[in-house]
PDB file of C-alpha atoms in Angstrom:
ATOM      1  CA  MET A   1     -56.012  65.519  67.035  1.00 44.00           C
ATOM      2  CA  GLU A   2     -56.986  62.015  68.106  1.00 47.00           C
ATOM      3  CA  SER A   3     -57.311  60.770  71.669  1.00 49.00           C
ATOM      4  CA  LEU A   4     -54.464  58.405  72.480  1.00 56.00           C
ATOM      5  CA  MET A   5     -55.508  57.143  75.893  1.00 76.00           C
ATOM      6  CA  ASN A   6     -58.419  56.568  78.199  1.00 93.00           C
ATOM      7  CA  TYR A   7     -59.589  59.508  80.269  1.00 98.00           C
ATOM      8  CA  ASP A   8     -61.281  60.076  83.608  1.00 98.00           C
ATOM      9  CA  LEU A   9     -63.199  63.340  83.387  1.00 98.00           C
ATOM     10  CA  ILE A  10     -63.930  65.041  86.717  1.00 98.00           C
ATOM     11  CA  GLY A  11     -66.479  67.774  87.374  1.00 98.00           C
ATOM     12  CA  ASP A  12     -66.408  71.003  89.380  1.00 98.00           C
ATOM     13  CA  ILE A  13     -64.463  70.670  92.660  1.00 98.00           C
ATOM     14  CA  HIS A  14     -64.904  74.097  94.295  1.00 98.00           C
ATOM     15  CA  GLY A  15     -62.329  73.625  97.023  1.00 98.00           C
ATOM     16  CA  HIS A  16     -63.455  70.176  98.190  1.00 98.00           C
ATOM     17  CA  ALA A  17     -60.002  68.622  98.218  1.00 98.00           C
ATOM     18  CA  ARG A  18     -60.837  65.722 100.528  1.00 98.00           C
ATOM     19  CA  THR A  19     -63.687  64.683  98.262  1.00 98.00           C
ATOM     20  CA  LEU A  20     -61.376  64.939  95.246  1.00 98.00           C
ATOM     21  CA  ALA A  21     -58.779  62.720  96.947  1.00 98.00           C
ATOM     22  CA  ALA A  22     -61.477  60.144  97.745  1.00 98.00           C
ATOM     23  CA  LEU A  23     -62.654  60.123  94.108  1.00 98.00           C
ATOM     24  CA  LEU A  24     -59.131  59.800  92.697  1.00 98.00           C
ATOM     25  CA  GLU A  25     -58.465  56.867  95.006  1.00 98.00           C
ATOM     26  CA  LYS A  26     -61.749  55.228  94.001  1.00 98.00           C
ATOM     27  CA  LEU A  27     -60.671  55.612  90.355  1.00 98.00           C
ATOM     28  CA  GLY A  28     -57.396  53.811  91.111  1.00 98.00           C
ATOM     29  CA  TYR A  29     -55.025  56.782  91.215  1.00 98.00           C
ATOM     30  CA  THR A  30     -52.177  56.595  93.720  1.00 98.00           C
ATOM     31  CA  GLN A  31     -49.677  59.162  94.892  1.00 97.00           C
ATOM     32  CA  ARG A  32     -46.094  58.921  93.713  1.00 96.00           C
ATOM     33  CA  ASP A  33     -43.762  61.718  94.731  1.00 94.00           C
ATOM     34  CA  GLY A  34     -46.845  63.421  96.130  1.00 94.00           C
ATOM     35  CA  ILE A  35     -48.711  63.484  92.789  1.00 97.00           C
ATOM     36  CA  TYR A  36     -51.815  61.446  91.970  1.00 98.00           C
ATOM     37  CA  GLN A  37     -51.295  59.363  88.847  1.00 97.00           C
ATOM     38  CA  HIS A  38     -52.433  56.245  87.017  1.00 97.00           C
ATOM     39  CA  ALA A  39     -50.345  53.953  84.846  1.00 93.00           C
ATOM     40  CA  GLU A  40     -52.976  53.682  82.097  1.00 94.00           C
ATOM     41  CA  ARG A  41     -55.282  56.696  82.400  1.00 97.00           C
ATOM     42  CA  GLN A  42     -55.250  60.486  82.486  1.00 97.00           C
ATOM     43  CA  VAL A  43     -57.618  62.871  84.257  1.00 98.00           C
ATOM     44  CA  VAL A  44     -59.381  65.710  82.480  1.00 98.00           C
ATOM     45  CA  PHE A  45     -60.685  68.364  84.878  1.00 98.00           C
ATOM     46  CA  LEU A  46     -63.720  70.443  83.895  1.00 98.00           C
ATOM     47  CA  GLY A  47     -62.566  73.595  85.732  1.00 97.00           C
ATOM     48  CA  ASP A  48     -64.037  75.455  88.718  1.00 98.00           C
ATOM     49  CA  PHE A  49     -61.356  74.358  91.166  1.00 98.00           C
ATOM     50  CA  ILE A  50     -61.933  77.354  93.428  1.00 98.00           C
ATOM     51  CA  ASP A  51     -64.479  79.347  95.481  1.00 97.00           C
ATOM     52  CA  ARG A  52     -67.100  78.087  97.936  1.00 95.00           C
ATOM     53  CA  GLY A  53     -65.343  75.070  99.529  1.00 95.00           C
ATOM     54  CA  PRO A  54     -63.151  74.705 102.649  1.00 96.00           C
ATOM     55  CA  HIS A  55     -59.831  73.608 101.099  1.00 97.00           C
ATOM     56  CA  GLN A  56     -58.875  75.943  98.260  1.00 98.00           C
ATOM     57  CA  ARG A  57     -55.113  75.610  98.597  1.00 98.00           C
ATOM     58  CA  GLU A  58     -55.234  71.861  99.161  1.00 98.00           C
ATOM     59  CA  THR A  59     -57.328  71.431  96.012  1.00 98.00           C
ATOM     60  CA  LEU A  60     -54.893  73.409  93.887  1.00 98.00           C
ATOM     61  CA  GLU A  61     -51.958  71.520  95.401  1.00 98.00           C
ATOM     62  CA  ILE A  62     -53.545  68.321  94.059  1.00 98.00           C
ATOM     63  CA  VAL A  63     -54.650  69.443  90.601  1.00 98.00           C
ATOM     64  CA  ARG A  64     -51.853  71.777  89.527  1.00 98.00           C
ATOM     65  CA  PRO A  65     -48.983  69.253  89.871  1.00 98.00           C
ATOM     66  CA  MET A  66     -51.094  66.619  88.097  1.00 98.00           C
ATOM     67  CA  ILE A  67     -51.537  68.981  85.149  1.00 98.00           C
ATOM     68  CA  GLU A  68     -47.967  70.276  85.128  1.00 98.00           C
ATOM     69  CA  GLN A  69     -46.506  66.751  85.289  1.00 97.00           C
ATOM     70  CA  GLY A  70     -48.719  65.418  82.488  1.00 96.00           C
ATOM     71  CA  HIS A  71     -51.064  63.282  84.586  1.00 97.00           C
ATOM     72  CA  ALA A  72     -54.062  65.498  83.867  1.00 98.00           C
ATOM     73  CA  LEU A  73     -55.506  68.009  81.438  1.00 98.00           C
ATOM     74  CA  SER A  74     -57.982  70.747  82.276  1.00 98.00           C
ATOM     75  CA  VAL A  75     -60.184  73.451  80.839  1.00 98.00           C
ATOM     76  CA  MET A  76     -60.868  76.789  82.479  1.00 98.00           C
ATOM     77  CA  GLY A  77     -64.051  77.243  84.464  1.00 98.00           C
ATOM     78  CA  ASN A  78     -65.927  80.497  84.873  1.00 98.00           C
ATOM     79  CA  HIS A  79     -64.588  80.768  88.438  1.00 98.00           C
ATOM     80  CA  GLU A  80     -60.980  80.733  87.222  1.00 98.00           C
ATOM     81  CA  PHE A  81     -61.846  83.312  84.564  1.00 98.00           C
ATOM     82  CA  ASN A  82     -63.587  85.450  87.189  1.00 98.00           C
ATOM     83  CA  ALA A  83     -60.569  85.214  89.487  1.00 98.00           C
ATOM     84  CA  VAL A  84     -58.248  86.396  86.699  1.00 98.00           C
ATOM     85  CA  ALA A  85     -60.545  89.318  85.854  1.00 98.00           C
ATOM     86  CA  TYR A  86     -60.903  90.185  89.558  1.00 98.00           C
ATOM     87  CA  ALA A  87     -57.108  90.396  89.857  1.00 97.00           C
ATOM     88  CA  THR A  88     -56.504  92.413  86.682  1.00 97.00           C
ATOM     89  CA  PRO A  89     -56.604  96.239  86.900  1.00 95.00           C
ATOM     90  CA  ARG A  90     -58.068  98.548  84.297  1.00 93.00           C
ATOM     91  CA  ASP A  91     -56.301 101.725  83.263  1.00 89.00           C
ATOM     92  CA  ASP A  92     -58.478 103.772  85.638  1.00 91.00           C
ATOM     93  CA  GLY A  93     -57.427 101.758  88.686  1.00 88.00           C
ATOM     94  CA  SER A  94     -60.598  99.660  88.922  1.00 94.00           C
ATOM     95  CA  HIS A  95     -60.553  95.975  87.964  1.00 97.00           C
ATOM     96  CA  LEU A  96     -61.904  93.987  85.037  1.00 96.00           C
ATOM     97  CA  ARG A  97     -64.203  92.248  87.526  1.00 97.00           C
ATOM     98  CA  THR A  98     -65.486  94.773  90.032  1.00 96.00           C
ATOM     99  CA  HIS A  99     -64.661  94.399  93.725  1.00 96.00           C
ATOM    100  CA  ASP A 100     -68.260  94.865  94.836  1.00 96.00           C
ATOM    101  CA  SER A 101     -69.821  93.017  97.768  1.00 94.00           C
ATOM    102  CA  ASN A 102     -71.301  90.215  95.626  1.00 92.00           C
ATOM    103  CA  ASN A 103     -68.011  89.422  93.914  1.00 94.00           C
ATOM    104  CA  LYS A 104     -66.044  89.644  97.165  1.00 95.00           C
ATOM    105  CA  LYS A 105     -68.498  87.161  98.681  1.00 94.00           C
ATOM    106  CA  GLN A 106     -68.127  84.769  95.748  1.00 94.00           C
ATOM    107  CA  HIS A 107     -64.313  84.845  95.965  1.00 96.00           C
ATOM    108  CA  ALA A 108     -64.118  84.910  99.770  1.00 97.00           C
ATOM    109  CA  ALA A 109     -62.991  81.297 100.255  1.00 97.00           C
ATOM    110  CA  PHE A 110     -60.232  81.622  97.643  1.00 98.00           C
ATOM    111  CA  LEU A 111     -59.016  84.998  98.928  1.00 98.00           C
ATOM    112  CA  ALA A 112     -58.942  83.711 102.502  1.00 97.00           C
ATOM    113  CA  GLU A 113     -56.268  81.166 101.514  1.00 98.00           C
ATOM    114  CA  TYR A 114     -54.615  83.251  98.795  1.00 98.00           C
ATOM    115  CA  PRO A 115     -54.615  86.865 100.047  1.00 96.00           C
ATOM    116  CA  ALA A 116     -54.866  89.364  97.195  1.00 94.00           C
ATOM    117  CA  ASP A 117     -51.513  90.550  95.807  1.00 91.00           C
ATOM    118  CA  SER A 118     -49.512  87.981  97.794  1.00 97.00           C
ATOM    119  CA  PRO A 119     -46.843  86.130  95.757  1.00 97.00           C
ATOM    120  CA  ASP A 120     -48.836  82.869  95.912  1.00 98.00           C
ATOM    121  CA  TYR A 121     -51.988  84.650  94.748  1.00 98.00           C
ATOM    122  CA  LEU A 122     -50.293  86.296  91.784  1.00 97.00           C
ATOM    123  CA  ASP A 123     -48.602  83.032  90.828  1.00 98.00           C
ATOM    124  CA  MET A 124     -51.918  81.164  90.916  1.00 98.00           C
ATOM    125  CA  ILE A 125     -53.666  83.840  88.859  1.00 98.00           C
ATOM    126  CA  ASP A 126     -50.914  83.515  86.237  1.00 98.00           C
ATOM    127  CA  TRP A 127     -51.394  79.758  86.244  1.00 98.00           C
ATOM    128  CA  PHE A 128     -55.179  80.062  85.799  1.00 98.00           C
ATOM    129  CA  ARG A 129     -54.471  82.033  82.640  1.00 97.00           C
ATOM    130  CA  THR A 130     -52.668  79.046  81.132  1.00 97.00           C
ATOM    131  CA  LEU A 131     -55.820  76.889  81.234  1.00 98.00           C
ATOM    132  CA  PRO A 132     -57.509  76.550  77.816  1.00 98.00           C
ATOM    133  CA  MET A 133     -61.197  77.375  77.470  1.00 98.00           C
ATOM    134  CA  TRP A 134     -61.831  74.207  75.480  1.00 98.00           C
ATOM    135  CA  LEU A 135     -60.164  70.942  74.484  1.00 98.00           C
ATOM    136  CA  ASP A 136     -60.821  69.178  71.192  1.00 97.00           C
ATOM    137  CA  LEU A 137     -59.244  65.727  71.406  1.00 96.00           C
ATOM    138  CA  GLY A 138     -60.655  64.547  68.105  1.00 93.00           C
ATOM    139  CA  ASP A 139     -63.110  61.902  69.222  1.00 95.00           C
ATOM    140  CA  MET A 140     -63.938  63.672  72.511  1.00 97.00           C
ATOM    141  CA  ARG A 141     -64.470  67.323  73.481  1.00 98.00           C
ATOM    142  CA  VAL A 142     -64.371  69.234  76.751  1.00 98.00           C
ATOM    143  CA  VAL A 143     -65.678  72.702  77.660  1.00 98.00           C
ATOM    144  CA  HIS A 144     -66.955  74.102  80.934  1.00 98.00           C
ATOM    145  CA  ALA A 145     -70.472  75.006  79.769  1.00 97.00           C
ATOM    146  CA  CYS A 146     -71.224  75.164  76.021  1.00 97.00           C
ATOM    147  CA  TRP A 147     -69.546  73.854  72.881  1.00 97.00           C
ATOM    148  CA  ASP A 148     -70.351  76.475  70.253  1.00 96.00           C
ATOM    149  CA  LYS A 149     -68.337  75.750  67.128  1.00 95.00           C
ATOM    150  CA  ASP A 150     -68.951  79.216  65.665  1.00 95.00           C
ATOM    151  CA  ILE A 151     -67.572  80.923  68.769  1.00 96.00           C
ATOM    152  CA  ILE A 152     -64.618  78.550  68.860  1.00 97.00           C
ATOM    153  CA  ALA A 153     -63.873  79.284  65.201  1.00 96.00           C
ATOM    154  CA  SER A 154     -64.096  83.032  65.798  1.00 96.00           C
ATOM    155  CA  LEU A 155     -61.801  83.019  68.832  1.00 97.00           C
ATOM    156  CA  THR A 156     -59.346  80.808  66.970  1.00 96.00           C
ATOM    157  CA  LYS A 157     -59.324  83.192  64.006  1.00 95.00           C
ATOM    158  CA  HIS A 158     -59.153  86.508  65.859  1.00 94.00           C
ATOM    159  CA  HIS A 159     -57.189  85.545  68.972  1.00 94.00           C
ATOM    160  CA  GLU A 160     -55.005  82.584  69.897  1.00 89.00           C
ATOM    161  CA  GLY A 161     -57.563  79.807  70.102  1.00 90.00           C
ATOM    162  CA  PRO A 162     -58.477  78.616  73.574  1.00 96.00           C
ATOM    163  CA  ARG A 163     -55.817  80.627  75.437  1.00 94.00           C
ATOM    164  CA  LEU A 164     -56.686  83.735  77.427  1.00 95.00           C
ATOM    165  CA  THR A 165     -54.393  86.424  76.013  1.00 96.00           C
ATOM    166  CA  ASN A 166     -54.229  89.926  77.504  1.00 95.00           C
ATOM    167  CA  THR A 167     -56.322  91.289  74.650  1.00 96.00           C
ATOM    168  CA  LEU A 168     -58.960  88.559  74.877  1.00 97.00           C
ATOM    169  CA  LEU A 169     -59.185  88.939  78.665  1.00 97.00           C
ATOM    170  CA  ARG A 170     -59.867  92.671  78.352  1.00 97.00           C
ATOM    171  CA  HIS A 171     -62.320  92.274  75.483  1.00 97.00           C
ATOM    172  CA  ALA A 172     -64.123  89.443  77.283  1.00 97.00           C
ATOM    173  CA  SER A 173     -64.501  91.718  80.332  1.00 97.00           C
ATOM    174  CA  THR A 174     -66.116  94.538  78.313  1.00 96.00           C
ATOM    175  CA  LYS A 175     -69.838  94.113  77.704  1.00 94.00           C
ATOM    176  CA  GLU A 176     -69.789  96.078  74.460  1.00 94.00           C
ATOM    177  CA  ARG A 177     -67.380  93.599  72.821  1.00 96.00           C
ATOM    178  CA  GLN A 178     -68.522  90.432  71.042  1.00 96.00           C
ATOM    179  CA  GLU A 179     -65.854  88.490  72.981  1.00 97.00           C
ATOM    180  CA  TYR A 180     -67.786  89.204  76.176  1.00 97.00           C
ATOM    181  CA  ASP A 181     -70.783  87.204  74.955  1.00 96.00           C
ATOM    182  CA  GLN A 182     -68.557  84.564  73.376  1.00 97.00           C
ATOM    183  CA  VAL A 183     -66.617  83.751  76.529  1.00 98.00           C
ATOM    184  CA  GLU A 184     -69.787  83.991  78.640  1.00 97.00           C
ATOM    185  CA  THR A 185     -71.349  81.332  76.405  1.00 96.00           C
ATOM    186  CA  LEU A 186     -68.387  78.940  76.553  1.00 98.00           C
ATOM    187  CA  LEU A 187     -67.895  79.261  80.320  1.00 98.00           C
ATOM    188  CA  LYS A 188     -71.442  79.922  81.562  1.00 96.00           C
ATOM    189  CA  GLY A 189     -73.689  78.506  78.860  1.00 94.00           C
ATOM    190  CA  LYS A 190     -76.572  79.800  76.788  1.00 93.00           C
ATOM    191  CA  GLU A 191     -79.282  81.789  78.585  1.00 91.00           C
ATOM    192  CA  ILE A 192     -82.687  83.060  77.545  1.00 90.00           C
ATOM    193  CA  PRO A 193     -85.036  85.483  79.340  1.00 91.00           C
ATOM    194  CA  LEU A 194     -87.943  84.002  81.258  1.00 91.00           C
ATOM    195  CA  PRO A 195     -91.473  85.190  80.496  1.00 90.00           C
ATOM    196  CA  GLU A 196     -92.589  88.411  82.124  1.00 88.00           C
ATOM    197  CA  GLY A 197     -93.132  87.998  85.865  1.00 86.00           C
ATOM    198  CA  CYS A 198     -91.208  84.703  86.156  1.00 87.00           C
ATOM    199  CA  SER A 199     -88.007  84.210  88.156  1.00 87.00           C
ATOM    200  CA  TYR A 200     -86.229  81.864  90.551  1.00 86.00           C
ATOM    201  CA  LEU A 201     -83.581  82.120  93.292  1.00 80.00           C
ATOM    202  CA  ASP A 202     -80.131  80.714  92.486  1.00 76.00           C
ATOM    203  CA  SER A 203     -77.576  79.217  94.890  1.00 70.00           C
ATOM    204  CA  TYR A 204     -76.569  82.729  96.007  1.00 69.00           C
ATOM    205  CA  ASP A 205     -80.236  83.671  96.681  1.00 75.00           C
ATOM    206  CA  LYS A 206     -80.052  86.008  93.707  1.00 79.00           C
ATOM    207  CA  GLN A 207     -83.247  86.562  91.745  1.00 83.00           C
ATOM    208  CA  ARG A 208     -82.791  85.144  88.243  1.00 87.00           C
ATOM    209  CA  ARG A 209     -84.972  86.279  85.354  1.00 89.00           C
ATOM    210  CA  HIS A 210     -82.913  84.417  82.752  1.00 89.00           C
ATOM    211  CA  MET A 211     -82.391  80.661  82.630  1.00 90.00           C
ATOM    212  CA  ARG A 212     -79.651  78.430  81.290  1.00 91.00           C
ATOM    213  CA  ILE A 213     -80.802  76.146  78.523  1.00 93.00           C
ATOM    214  CA  ARG A 214     -80.087  72.674  77.185  1.00 94.00           C
ATOM    215  CA  TRP A 215     -78.280  74.332  74.283  1.00 94.00           C
ATOM    216  CA  TRP A 216     -77.906  71.142  72.196  1.00 93.00           C
ATOM    217  CA  ASP A 217     -81.580  70.131  72.612  1.00 90.00           C
ATOM    218  CA  ARG A 218     -83.672  70.791  69.505  1.00 84.00           C
ATOM    219  CA  LYS A 219     -86.634  68.698  70.683  1.00 87.00           C
ATOM    220  CA  SER A 220     -87.748  70.580  73.799  1.00 88.00           C
ATOM    221  CA  THR A 221     -89.972  73.543  72.983  1.00 87.00           C
ATOM    222  CA  THR A 222     -91.011  74.807  76.453  1.00 92.00           C
ATOM    223  CA  TYR A 223     -89.110  76.778  79.059  1.00 93.00           C
ATOM    224  CA  ARG A 224     -89.337  73.938  81.571  1.00 92.00           C
ATOM    225  CA  GLY A 225     -88.228  71.346  79.039  1.00 92.00           C
ATOM    226  CA  LYS A 226     -85.300  73.476  77.924  1.00 93.00           C
ATOM    227  CA  PHE A 227     -84.166  74.427  81.450  1.00 93.00           C
ATOM    228  CA  LEU A 228     -80.710  73.248  82.549  1.00 92.00           C
ATOM    229  CA  GLY A 229     -79.907  73.466  86.237  1.00 85.00           C
ATOM    230  CA  MET A 230     -80.868  72.129  89.636  1.00 83.00           C
ATOM    231  CA  ARG A 231     -84.086  70.151  89.743  1.00 81.00           C
ATOM    232  CA  GLU A 232     -85.473  72.130  92.678  1.00 81.00           C
ATOM    233  CA  TRP A 233     -85.272  75.286  90.559  1.00 85.00           C
ATOM    234  CA  GLN A 234     -87.144  73.711  87.671  1.00 85.00           C
ATOM    235  CA  LYS A 235     -90.519  73.848  89.452  1.00 83.00           C
ATOM    236  CA  HIS A 236     -90.344  77.645  89.217  1.00 85.00           C
ATOM    237  CA  ILE A 237     -89.896  77.535  85.434  1.00 90.00           C
ATOM    238  CA  PRO A 238     -93.115  77.903  83.404  1.00 90.00           C
ATOM    239  CA  ASP A 239     -94.145  75.246  80.930  1.00 90.00           C
ATOM    240  CA  ASP A 240     -94.945  77.884  78.299  1.00 90.00           C
ATOM    241  CA  GLU A 241     -93.752  77.453  74.732  1.00 91.00           C
ATOM    242  CA  ILE A 242     -90.520  79.193  73.750  1.00 90.00           C
ATOM    243  CA  LYS A 243     -90.633  81.439  70.713  1.00 81.00           C
ATOM    244  CA  GLY A 244     -87.449  81.563  68.652  1.00 74.00           C
ATOM    245  CA  ASP A 245     -84.331  79.397  68.753  1.00 69.00           C
ATOM    246  CA  ASP A 246     -81.345  80.178  70.974  1.00 73.00           C
ATOM    247  CA  GLY A 247     -79.677  76.774  70.823  1.00 72.00           C
ATOM    248  CA  VAL A 248     -76.457  75.543  69.270  1.00 83.00           C
ATOM    249  CA  SER A 249     -76.124  73.065  66.436  1.00 83.00           C
ATOM    250  CA  TYR A 250     -74.714  69.881  67.993  1.00 89.00           C
ATOM    251  CA  GLY A 251     -75.995  66.710  66.383  1.00 86.00           C
ATOM    252  CA  HIS A 252     -75.927  63.121  67.600  1.00 89.00           C
ATOM    253  CA  HIS A 253     -73.138  62.397  65.110  1.00 93.00           C
ATOM    254  CA  GLU A 254     -70.782  64.826  66.892  1.00 95.00           C
ATOM    255  CA  PRO A 255     -68.081  63.502  69.279  1.00 97.00           C
ATOM    256  CA  PRO A 256     -69.051  63.233  72.954  1.00 98.00           C
ATOM    257  CA  VAL A 257     -68.770  66.535  74.800  1.00 98.00           C
ATOM    258  CA  PHE A 258     -68.255  66.798  78.563  1.00 98.00           C
ATOM    259  CA  LEU A 259     -69.498  69.777  80.584  1.00 98.00           C
ATOM    260  CA  GLY A 260     -69.358  71.053  84.152  1.00 97.00           C
ATOM    261  CA  HIS A 261     -71.133  74.101  85.584  1.00 95.00           C
ATOM    262  CA  TYR A 262     -74.803  73.127  85.745  1.00 94.00           C
ATOM    263  CA  TRP A 263     -75.477  71.983  89.333  1.00 93.00           C
ATOM    264  CA  GLN A 264     -77.043  68.613  88.527  1.00 94.00           C
ATOM    265  CA  SER A 265     -78.540  66.344  91.187  1.00 92.00           C
ATOM    266  CA  GLY A 266     -79.734  62.776  91.499  1.00 93.00           C
ATOM    267  CA  THR A 267     -78.089  59.756  89.908  1.00 96.00           C
ATOM    268  CA  PRO A 268     -75.506  60.744  87.271  1.00 97.00           C
ATOM    269  CA  ALA A 269     -76.436  59.848  83.705  1.00 97.00           C
ATOM    270  CA  PRO A 270     -75.844  61.265  80.205  1.00 97.00           C
ATOM    271  CA  LEU A 271     -77.965  64.242  79.162  1.00 96.00           C
ATOM    272  CA  GLU A 272     -77.865  62.906  75.597  1.00 95.00           C
ATOM    273  CA  SER A 273     -76.084  60.017  73.934  1.00 96.00           C
ATOM    274  CA  ASN A 274     -73.113  62.338  73.342  1.00 97.00           C
ATOM    275  CA  VAL A 275     -73.519  65.006  76.084  1.00 97.00           C
ATOM    276  CA  ALA A 276     -72.639  64.590  79.759  1.00 98.00           C
ATOM    277  CA  CYS A 277     -72.540  67.075  82.628  1.00 98.00           C
ATOM    278  CA  LEU A 278     -70.258  66.153  85.530  1.00 98.00           C
ATOM    279  CA  ASP A 279     -71.153  68.958  87.974  1.00 98.00           C
ATOM    280  CA  TYR A 280     -73.257  67.322  90.677  1.00 96.00           C
ATOM    281  CA  SER A 281     -73.215  70.125  93.235  1.00 94.00           C
ATOM    282  CA  VAL A 282     -70.357  69.066  95.507  1.00 97.00           C
ATOM    283  CA  ALA A 283     -70.428  72.616  96.924  1.00 94.00           C
ATOM    284  CA  LYS A 284     -73.860  71.923  98.453  1.00 92.00           C
ATOM    285  CA  PRO A 285     -74.548  69.623 101.417  1.00 93.00           C
ATOM    286  CA  GLY A 286     -75.556  66.258 100.024  1.00 93.00           C
ATOM    287  CA  GLY A 287     -73.752  66.862  96.748  1.00 96.00           C
ATOM    288  CA  LYS A 288     -71.262  64.553  95.087  1.00 98.00           C
ATOM    289  CA  LEU A 289     -68.108  64.727  92.995  1.00 98.00           C
ATOM    290  CA  VAL A 290     -68.567  62.876  89.725  1.00 98.00           C
ATOM    291  CA  ALA A 291     -66.262  61.389  87.105  1.00 98.00           C
ATOM    292  CA  TYR A 292     -66.879  59.711  83.766  1.00 98.00           C
ATOM    293  CA  ARG A 293     -64.507  56.874  82.758  1.00 98.00           C
ATOM    294  CA  TRP A 294     -64.228  57.354  79.004  1.00 98.00           C
ATOM    295  CA  ASN A 295     -62.675  54.553  76.953  1.00 96.00           C
ATOM    296  CA  GLY A 296     -63.236  55.912  73.467  1.00 96.00           C
ATOM    297  CA  GLU A 297     -66.949  55.144  73.092  1.00 96.00           C
ATOM    298  CA  PRO A 298     -68.968  57.474  70.827  1.00 96.00           C
ATOM    299  CA  ASN A 299     -72.173  56.868  72.802  1.00 97.00           C
ATOM    300  CA  LEU A 300     -72.059  57.617  76.508  1.00 98.00           C
ATOM    301  CA  HIS A 301     -73.632  55.302  79.080  1.00 97.00           C
ATOM    302  CA  ALA A 302     -74.679  55.535  82.715  1.00 98.00           C
ATOM    303  CA  ASP A 303     -72.430  52.660  83.866  1.00 98.00           C
ATOM    304  CA  ALA A 304     -69.315  54.745  83.189  1.00 98.00           C
ATOM    305  CA  PHE A 305     -70.143  57.378  85.838  1.00 98.00           C
ATOM    306  CA  VAL A 306     -68.213  57.057  89.092  1.00 98.00           C
ATOM    307  CA  TRP A 307     -68.783  59.275  92.105  1.00 98.00           C
ATOM    308  CA  VAL A 308     -68.236  59.835  95.807  1.00 98.00           C
ATOM    309  CA  ASP A 309     -70.459  61.698  98.219  1.00 97.00           C
ATOM    310  CA  ARG A 310     -69.159  64.981  99.518  1.00 97.00           C
ATOM    311  CA  VAL A 311     -66.667  64.536 102.358  1.00 94.00           C
ATOM    312  CA  GLU A 312     -67.572  66.988 105.058  1.00 85.00           C
ATOM    313  CA  PRO A 313     -64.758  69.142 106.555  1.00 78.00           C
TER     314      PRO A 313
END
């Protein structure tokens, strides 16, 4: 499948609807019949519409009509997957994603505006399930966290490609199944354990003893060099050499791939000539919402990034 138009790819929104509106307007999108659209371009969202931010419903009221009316595409983020699993019961009456205090806290902003089991909540959960886990547009690719061609081939062969069927949802929510690790990789990225005694605190103040890695990077050989996440966390990562290889084969000849998920900071720029992350921590004070204006180029460049600072509530 070949790309037929120019795209504006937009990173994780997390309920910051006012910031999203400001970015769309900066990109030249205007509202017609209440839906943001552009005569010559189409948005591609990177997922993670929900949780954390102050305007969950307002965000979804912007993005869902854009997608349903053909003015945008989107992939599923791990927060949409988590919301679906949180809403889906097991046979024993529990849920695919447990309703413990940590998960309730993570979903609190979404559940405050979409009370559990309300008609709007159930409708939105059903809609989340329609979002594909990846998009291959021929000369450009989109996934929330990691493009692993072997996983994509396996899910395409054994399930229904990028769509979250009932069977795949249940298998991906069961740690003993290979689909659990596969979907975790696509939506949360590759992780490796840190050396003994090393850890860092994440955005939820949770102690992390595993780190996300620059999965495409075959040059970096140390934990610090391979680390992918917020810069302030990196100082806690040792500069020791990594033994073994937990990366993914993704060469410079591959089409550009766009990611969200990784809480970047600073001035947006490509991570590689054909890899770009568009999550620049809008959920944190001082964060920004970032887009990349892609016009078919095989090599990404810093001048194509467009962003707005977070609009405070």
